[in-house]
Amino acid sequence: MPIDLRTLHKLDFSAAPAPVAGERVLVLVRLCEGAQRPDYLAARAEISHDLFSAEIPVEQLQRLEEDPAVQSVELSRRLPPID
């Protein structure tokens, strides 16, 4: 069953196209103060102690929504090429 992104309150997807079931998406994850990165997430890039990027299956967005360690999630978007 497809995920209704509007039900995920921690997710900011306003600048990214809606993902499709089965797709992998790049997300920026901000942790709550003092929280440790969840074991089920592998950081793609560490930005700071509480902010990192990760590539996940779109179906894992619901798990991030329910995780008390996660403050917010933002779907990454591709930047236009510079000519």
The first five atom37 places (N, CA, C, CB, O) and aatype in JSON, in Angstrom:
{
  "aatype": [12, 14, 9, 3, 10, 1, 16, 10, 8, 11, 10, 3, 13, 15, 0, 0, 14, 0, 14, 19, 0, 7, 6, 1, 19, 10, 19, 10, 19, 1, 10, 4, 6, 7, 0, 5, 1, 14, 3, 18, 10, 0, 0, 1, 0, 6, 9, 15, 8, 3, 10, 13, 15, 0, 6, 9, 14, 19, 6, 5, 10, 5, 1, 10, 6, 6, 3, 14, 0, 19, 5, 15, 19, 6, 10, 15, 1, 1, 10, 14, 14, 9, 3],
  "atom_mask": [
    [1, 1, 1, 1, 1],
    [1, 1, 1, 1, 1],
    [1, 1, 1, 1, 1],
    [1, 1, 1, 1, 1],
    [1, 1, 1, 1, 1],
    [1, 1, 1, 1, 1],
    [1, 1, 1, 1, 1],
    [1, 1, 1, 1, 1],
    [1, 1, 1, 1, 1],
    [1, 1, 1, 1, 1],
    [1, 1, 1, 1, 1],
    [1, 1, 1, 1, 1],
    [1, 1, 1, 1, 1],
    [1, 1, 1, 1, 1],
    [1, 1, 1, 1, 1],
    [1, 1, 1, 1, 1],
    [1, 1, 1, 1, 1],
    [1, 1, 1, 1, 1],
    [1, 1, 1, 1, 1],
    [1, 1, 1, 1, 1],
    [1, 1, 1, 1, 1],
    [1, 1, 1, 0, 1],
    [1, 1, 1, 1, 1],
    [1, 1, 1, 1, 1],
    [1, 1, 1, 1, 1],
    [1, 1, 1, 1, 1],
    [1, 1, 1, 1, 1],
    [1, 1, 1, 1, 1],
    [1, 1, 1, 1, 1],
    [1, 1, 1, 1, 1],
    [1, 1, 1, 1, 1],
    [1, 1, 1, 1, 1],
    [1, 1, 1, 1, 1],
    [1, 1, 1, 0, 1],
    [1, 1, 1, 1, 1],
    [1, 1, 1, 1, 1],
    [1, 1, 1, 1, 1],
    [1, 1, 1, 1, 1],
    [1, 1, 1, 1, 1],
    [1, 1, 1, 1, 1],
    [1, 1, 1, 1, 1],
    [1, 1, 1, 1, 1],
    [1, 1, 1, 1, 1],
    [1, 1, 1, 1, 1],
    [1, 1, 1, 1, 1],
    [1, 1, 1, 1, 1],
    [1, 1, 1, 1, 1],
    [1, 1, 1, 1, 1],
    [1, 1, 1, 1, 1],
    [1, 1, 1, 1, 1],
    [1, 1, 1, 1, 1],
    [1, 1, 1, 1, 1],
    [1, 1, 1, 1, 1],
    [1, 1, 1, 1, 1],
    [1, 1, 1, 1, 1],
    [1, 1, 1, 1, 1],
    [1, 1, 1, 1, 1],
    [1, 1, 1, 1, 1],
    [1, 1, 1, 1, 1],
    [1, 1, 1, 1, 1],
    [1, 1, 1, 1, 1],
    [1, 1, 1, 1, 1],
    [1, 1, 1, 1, 1],
    [1, 1, 1, 1, 1],
    [1, 1, 1, 1, 1],
    [1, 1, 1, 1, 1],
    [1, 1, 1, 1, 1],
    [1, 1, 1, 1, 1],
    [1, 1, 1, 1, 1],
    [1, 1, 1, 1, 1],
    [1, 1, 1, 1, 1],
    [1, 1, 1, 1, 1],
    [1, 1, 1, 1, 1],
    [1, 1, 1, 1, 1],
    [1, 1, 1, 1, 1],
    [1, 1, 1, 1, 1],
    [1, 1, 1, 1, 1],
    [1, 1, 1, 1, 1],
    [1, 1, 1, 1, 1],
    [1, 1, 1, 1, 1],
    [1, 1, 1, 1, 1],
    [1, 1, 1, 1, 1],
    [1, 1, 1, 1, 1]
  ],
  "atom_positions": [
    [[0.85, -1.18, 0.0], [0.0, 0.0, 0.0], [0.89, 1.24, 0.0], [-0.96, 0.0, 1.23], [1.83, 1.32, 0.8]],
    [[0.63, 2.22, -0.87], [1.44, 3.43, -0.93], [1.33, 4.25, 0.36], [1.02, 4.29, -2.12], [0.3, 4.22, 1.04]],
    [[2.39, 4.96, 0.67], [2.41, 5.82, 1.85], [1.82, 7.18, 1.47], [3.86, 5.98, 2.41], [2.17, 7.75, 0.44]],
    [[0.92, 7.68, 2.31], [0.38, 9.02, 2.12], [1.32, 9.98, 2.86], [-1.11, 9.14, 2.65], [1.27, 10.05, 4.09]],
    [[2.15, 10.7, 2.13], [3.16, 11.56, 2.75], [2.54, 12.63, 3.64], [4.0, 12.21, 1.68], [3.2, 13.12, 4.56]],
    [[1.32, 13.0, 3.39], [0.66, 14.03, 4.22], [0.45, 13.57, 5.65], [-0.67, 14.43, 3.61], [0.23, 14.4, 6.53]],
    [[0.49, 12.26, 5.91], [0.3, 11.75, 7.27], [1.59, 11.74, 8.07], [-0.28, 10.34, 7.21], [1.56, 11.49, 9.28]],
    [[2.73, 12.01, 7.44], [4.02, 11.99, 8.12], [4.38, 13.42, 8.54], [5.14, 11.39, 7.2], [4.82, 14.23, 7.72]],
    [[4.18, 13.72, 9.81], [4.32, 15.09, 10.31], [5.76, 15.55, 10.42], [3.66, 15.22, 11.64], [6.03, 16.75, 10.36]],
    [[6.7, 14.62, 10.57], [8.12, 14.97, 10.67], [8.74, 15.21, 9.29], [8.88, 13.88, 11.4], [9.85, 15.73, 9.2]],
    [[8.05, 14.83, 8.24], [8.62, 14.84, 6.9], [8.32, 16.14, 6.16], [8.09, 13.68, 6.1], [7.17, 16.57, 6.06]],
    [[9.39, 16.77, 5.65], [9.23, 17.92, 4.76], [9.53, 17.44, 3.35], [10.18, 19.12, 5.18], [10.67, 17.12, 3.02]],
    [[8.51, 17.38, 2.53], [8.68, 16.92, 1.15], [8.27, 17.99, 0.15], [7.87, 15.66, 0.92], [8.08, 17.71, -1.03]],
    [[8.14, 19.23, 0.64], [7.61, 20.3, -0.21], [8.48, 20.61, -1.42], [7.45, 21.55, 0.61], [7.96, 21.05, -2.45]],
    [[9.77, 20.38, -1.32], [10.66, 20.74, -2.42], [11.08, 19.54, -3.27], [11.89, 21.42, -1.88], [11.88, 19.69, -4.19]],
    [[10.56, 18.37, -2.96], [10.98, 17.16, -3.67], [9.79, 16.5, -4.34], [11.67, 16.18, -2.7], [8.66, 16.64, -3.88]],
    [[10.04, 15.78, -5.42], [8.95, 15.04, -6.05], [8.51, 13.89, -5.14], [9.37, 14.5, -7.44], [9.31, 13.36, -4.38]],
    [[7.26, 13.52, -5.24], [6.73, 12.43, -4.41], [7.4, 11.11, -4.81], [5.19, 12.32, -4.54], [7.43, 10.77, -5.99]],
    [[7.93, 10.37, -3.83], [8.57, 9.09, -4.15], [7.54, 8.03, -4.5], [9.41, 8.62, -2.98], [6.36, 8.14, -4.17]],
    [[8.02, 7.0, -5.18], [7.18, 5.89, -5.63], [7.53, 4.66, -4.79], [7.38, 5.6, -7.15], [8.69, 4.48, -4.42]],
    [[6.56, 3.82, -4.49], [6.79, 2.6, -3.71], [7.92, 1.79, -4.34], [5.51, 1.75, -3.63], [7.99, 1.65, -5.56]],
    [[8.8, 1.27, -3.49], [9.92, 0.47, -3.96], [11.16, 1.3, -4.29], [0.0, 0.0, 0.0], [12.24, 0.75, -4.49]],
    [[11.0, 2.61, -4.35], [12.11, 3.5, -4.69], [12.98, 3.76, -3.46], [11.57, 4.84, -5.26], [12.49, 3.71, -2.33]],
    [[14.26, 4.02, -3.68], [15.14, 4.47, -2.61], [15.23, 5.99, -2.7], [16.57, 3.8, -2.72], [15.3, 6.55, -3.79]],
    [[15.21, 6.63, -1.54], [15.24, 8.09, -1.5], [16.38, 8.56, -0.6], [13.88, 8.66, -1.01], [16.77, 7.87, 0.34]],
    [[16.89, 9.72, -0.91], [17.91, 10.35, -0.09], [17.21, 11.3, 0.86], [18.98, 11.09, -0.97], [16.42, 12.15, 0.44]],
    [[17.5, 11.15, 2.15], [16.85, 11.99, 3.16], [17.9, 12.67, 4.04], [15.88, 11.15, 4.03], [19.0, 12.15, 4.23]],
    [[17.53, 13.82, 4.56], [18.3, 14.48, 5.61], [17.55, 14.25, 6.91], [18.49, 16.02, 5.31], [16.36, 14.54, 7.0]],
    [[18.24, 13.73, 7.89], [17.61, 13.38, 9.17], [18.21, 14.24, 10.27], [17.79, 11.87, 9.49], [19.43, 14.3, 10.43]],
    [[17.34, 14.9, 11.03], [17.78, 15.66, 12.21], [17.3, 14.89, 13.43], [17.21, 17.14, 12.2], [16.13, 14.54, 13.55]],
    [[18.24, 14.63, 14.34], [17.91, 13.91, 15.56], [17.52, 14.88, 16.66], [19.1, 13.05, 16.01], [17.9, 16.05, 16.64]],
    [[16.76, 14.4, 17.61], [16.42, 15.18, 18.79], [17.69, 15.39, 19.61], [15.3, 14.48, 19.65], [18.63, 14.59, 19.52]],
    [[17.73, 16.44, 20.39], [18.92, 16.75, 21.18], [19.28, 15.57, 22.08], [18.7, 18.02, 22.01], [18.44, 15.05, 22.82]],
    [[20.55, 15.16, 22.02], [21.05, 14.07, 22.86], [20.76, 12.68, 22.33], [0.0, 0.0, 0.0], [21.23, 11.7, 22.9]],
    [[20.0, 12.57, 21.24], [19.64, 11.25, 20.71], [20.78, 10.67, 19.88], [18.36, 11.34, 19.84], [21.55, 11.41, 19.26]],
    [[20.88, 9.36, 19.89], [21.86, 8.64, 19.07], [21.22, 8.24, 17.76], [22.41, 7.4, 19.81], [20.01, 8.03, 17.69]],
    [[22.04, 8.13, 16.71], [21.52, 7.7, 15.41], [20.97, 6.28, 15.54], [22.62, 7.77, 14.32], [21.65, 5.41, 16.07]],
    [[19.75, 6.04, 15.07], [19.16, 4.7, 15.14], [20.02, 3.68, 14.4], [17.74, 4.71, 14.56], [20.59, 3.98, 13.35]],
    [[20.11, 2.47, 14.94], [20.93, 1.4, 14.37], [20.5, 1.02, 12.96], [20.87, 0.19, 15.26], [21.32, 0.54, 12.18]],
    [[19.24, 1.21, 12.63], [18.75, 0.79, 11.31], [19.08, 1.78, 10.2], [17.25, 0.58, 11.38], [18.76, 1.54, 9.04]],
    [[19.71, 2.91, 10.56], [20.1, 3.92, 9.55], [21.61, 3.98, 9.41], [19.55, 5.31, 9.93], [22.33, 4.08, 10.4]],
    [[22.08, 3.91, 8.19], [23.5, 4.09, 7.9], [23.67, 5.49, 7.32], [24.04, 2.99, 6.92], [23.09, 5.82, 6.29]],
    [[24.48, 6.28, 7.99], [24.69, 7.65, 7.51], [25.47, 7.62, 6.21], [25.44, 8.49, 8.57], [26.49, 6.95, 6.09]],
    [[24.98, 8.35, 5.25], [25.68, 8.51, 3.98], [26.73, 9.6, 4.14], [24.69, 8.86, 2.82], [27.86, 9.47, 3.66]],
    [[26.35, 10.67, 4.83], [27.27, 11.77, 5.14], [26.86, 12.38, 6.47], [27.26, 12.85, 4.0], [25.68, 12.67, 6.7]],
    [[27.82, 12.57, 7.36], [27.58, 13.24, 8.65], [27.76, 14.74, 8.43], [28.56, 12.71, 9.77], [28.82, 15.19, 7.99]],
    [[26.73, 15.5, 8.73], [26.8, 16.95, 8.57], [27.16, 17.6, 9.9], [25.45, 17.51, 8.04], [27.97, 18.53, 9.96]],
    [[26.56, 17.11, 10.97], [26.88, 17.53, 12.33], [26.5, 16.38, 13.26], [26.14, 18.86, 12.73], [26.07, 15.33, 12.8]],
    [[26.67, 16.58, 14.56], [26.38, 15.49, 15.5], [24.9, 15.07, 15.49], [26.77, 15.91, 16.91], [24.58, 13.96, 15.89]],
    [[24.02, 15.95, 15.03], [22.6, 15.6, 15.03], [21.94, 15.68, 13.65], [21.86, 16.5, 15.97], [20.72, 15.62, 13.54]],
    [[22.75, 15.81, 12.59], [22.22, 15.94, 11.24], [23.06, 15.11, 10.28], [22.19, 17.43, 10.79], [24.29, 15.23, 10.26]],
    [[22.4, 14.27, 9.49], [23.1, 13.41, 8.55], [22.19, 13.07, 7.39], [23.6, 12.13, 9.23], [20.97, 13.22, 7.48]],
    [[22.79, 12.61, 6.3], [22.0, 12.14, 5.17], [22.05, 10.62, 5.15], [22.51, 12.74, 3.82], [22.99, 10.01, 5.65]],
    [[21.03, 10.02, 4.56], [20.95, 8.57, 4.43], [20.12, 8.23, 3.2], [20.35, 7.91, 5.7], [19.23, 8.99, 2.82]],
    [[20.43, 7.1, 2.59], [19.61, 6.6, 1.48], [18.81, 5.43, 2.01], [20.5, 6.18, 0.25], [19.37, 4.46, 2.52]],
    [[17.49, 5.53, 1.89], [16.61, 4.52, 2.49], [15.52, 4.12, 1.5], [15.98, 5.04, 3.8], [15.23, 4.87, 0.56]],
    [[14.91, 2.94, 1.7], [13.72, 2.61, 0.93], [12.57, 3.54, 1.36], [13.32, 1.11, 1.12], [12.44, 3.86, 2.54]],
    [[11.78, 3.97, 0.43], [10.69, 4.9, 0.75], [9.77, 4.32, 1.84], [9.86, 5.22, -0.53], [9.18, 5.08, 2.61]],
    [[9.66, 3.02, 1.9], [8.8, 2.39, 2.91], [9.32, 2.63, 4.33], [8.7, 0.89, 2.65], [8.56, 2.46, 5.29]],
    [[10.58, 3.02, 4.48], [11.14, 3.25, 5.81], [10.79, 4.64, 6.36], [12.66, 3.09, 5.77], [11.1, 4.94, 7.52]],
    [[10.17, 5.48, 5.56], [9.77, 6.82, 6.03], [8.82, 6.71, 7.23], [9.1, 7.61, 4.9], [8.91, 7.52, 8.16]],
    [[7.94, 5.74, 7.22], [7.0, 5.57, 8.33], [7.75, 5.23, 9.62], [5.97, 4.47, 8.01], [7.39, 5.72, 10.69]],
    [[8.79, 4.41, 9.51], [9.58, 4.05, 10.69], [10.28, 5.29, 11.26], [10.62, 2.97, 10.34], [10.34, 5.45, 12.48]],
    [[10.79, 6.15, 10.4], [11.41, 7.39, 10.87], [10.38, 8.28, 11.57], [12.05, 8.15, 9.7], [10.68, 8.92, 12.58]],
    [[9.19, 8.32, 11.02], [8.11, 9.12, 11.62], [7.82, 8.66, 13.04], [6.82, 9.03, 10.75], [7.55, 9.48, 13.92]],
    [[7.86, 7.38, 13.28], [7.52, 6.81, 14.58], [8.69, 6.78, 15.56], [6.98, 5.42, 14.4], [8.49, 6.49, 16.74]],
    [[9.89, 7.06, 15.1], [11.09, 6.97, 15.95], [11.22, 8.21, 16.82], [12.35, 6.78, 15.08], [11.34, 9.32, 16.29]],
    [[11.2, 8.06, 18.15], [11.3, 9.23, 19.04], [12.66, 9.94, 18.97], [11.03, 8.8, 20.46], [12.76, 11.09, 19.41]],
    [[13.69, 9.29, 18.45], [15.0, 9.92, 18.33], [15.06, 10.9, 17.16], [16.07, 8.86, 18.16], [15.95, 11.75, 17.11]],
    [[14.12, 10.78, 16.22], [14.13, 11.6, 15.01], [13.26, 12.84, 15.21], [13.64, 10.77, 13.79], [12.07, 12.74, 15.5]],
    [[13.88, 13.99, 15.04], [13.14, 15.25, 15.15], [12.45, 15.59, 13.83], [14.07, 16.4, 15.56], [11.28, 15.96, 13.81]],
    [[13.2, 15.45, 12.71], [12.61, 15.77, 11.41], [13.34, 15.02, 10.31], [12.66, 17.29, 11.16], [14.47, 14.55, 10.48]],
    [[12.65, 14.92, 9.16], [13.18, 14.25, 7.98], [12.83, 15.13, 6.78], [12.6, 12.79, 7.82], [11.71, 15.64, 6.67]],
    [[13.8, 15.28, 5.89], [13.53, 16.04, 4.67], [13.99, 15.23, 3.47], [14.24, 17.42, 4.7], [15.12, 14.73, 3.44]],
    [[13.1, 15.1, 2.49], [13.48, 14.42, 1.26], [14.43, 15.33, 0.5], [12.24, 14.05, 0.39], [14.14, 16.51, 0.29]],
    [[15.54, 14.78, 0.08], [16.5, 15.55, -0.7], [15.95, 15.76, -2.11], [17.87, 14.84, -0.75], [15.12, 14.98, -2.59]],
    [[16.4, 16.79, -2.74], [15.99, 17.06, -4.12], [17.23, 17.3, -4.95], [15.01, 18.29, -4.19], [18.25, 17.78, -4.45]],
    [[17.14, 16.98, -6.2], [18.26, 17.2, -7.11], [18.36, 18.69, -7.43], [18.1, 16.36, -8.42], [17.36, 19.36, -7.66]],
    [[19.58, 19.18, -7.44], [19.81, 20.56, -7.81], [19.95, 20.64, -9.33], [21.06, 21.13, -7.1], [20.47, 19.71, -9.95]],
    [[19.49, 21.72, -9.92], [19.62, 21.84, -11.38], [21.1, 21.99, -11.75], [18.8, 23.06, -11.9], [21.88, 22.55, -10.99]],
    [[21.47, 21.48, -12.92], [22.86, 21.61, -13.34], [23.23, 23.08, -13.56], [23.11, 20.8, -14.62], [22.4, 23.89, -13.96]],
    [[24.48, 23.38, -13.31], [24.98, 24.73, -13.54], [25.58, 24.75, -14.94], [26.04, 25.16, -12.46], [26.45, 23.95, -15.27]],
    [[25.1, 25.67, -15.75], [25.61, 25.76, -17.12], [26.75, 26.73, -17.22], [24.52, 26.17, -18.06], [27.3, 26.92, -18.31]]
  ]
}
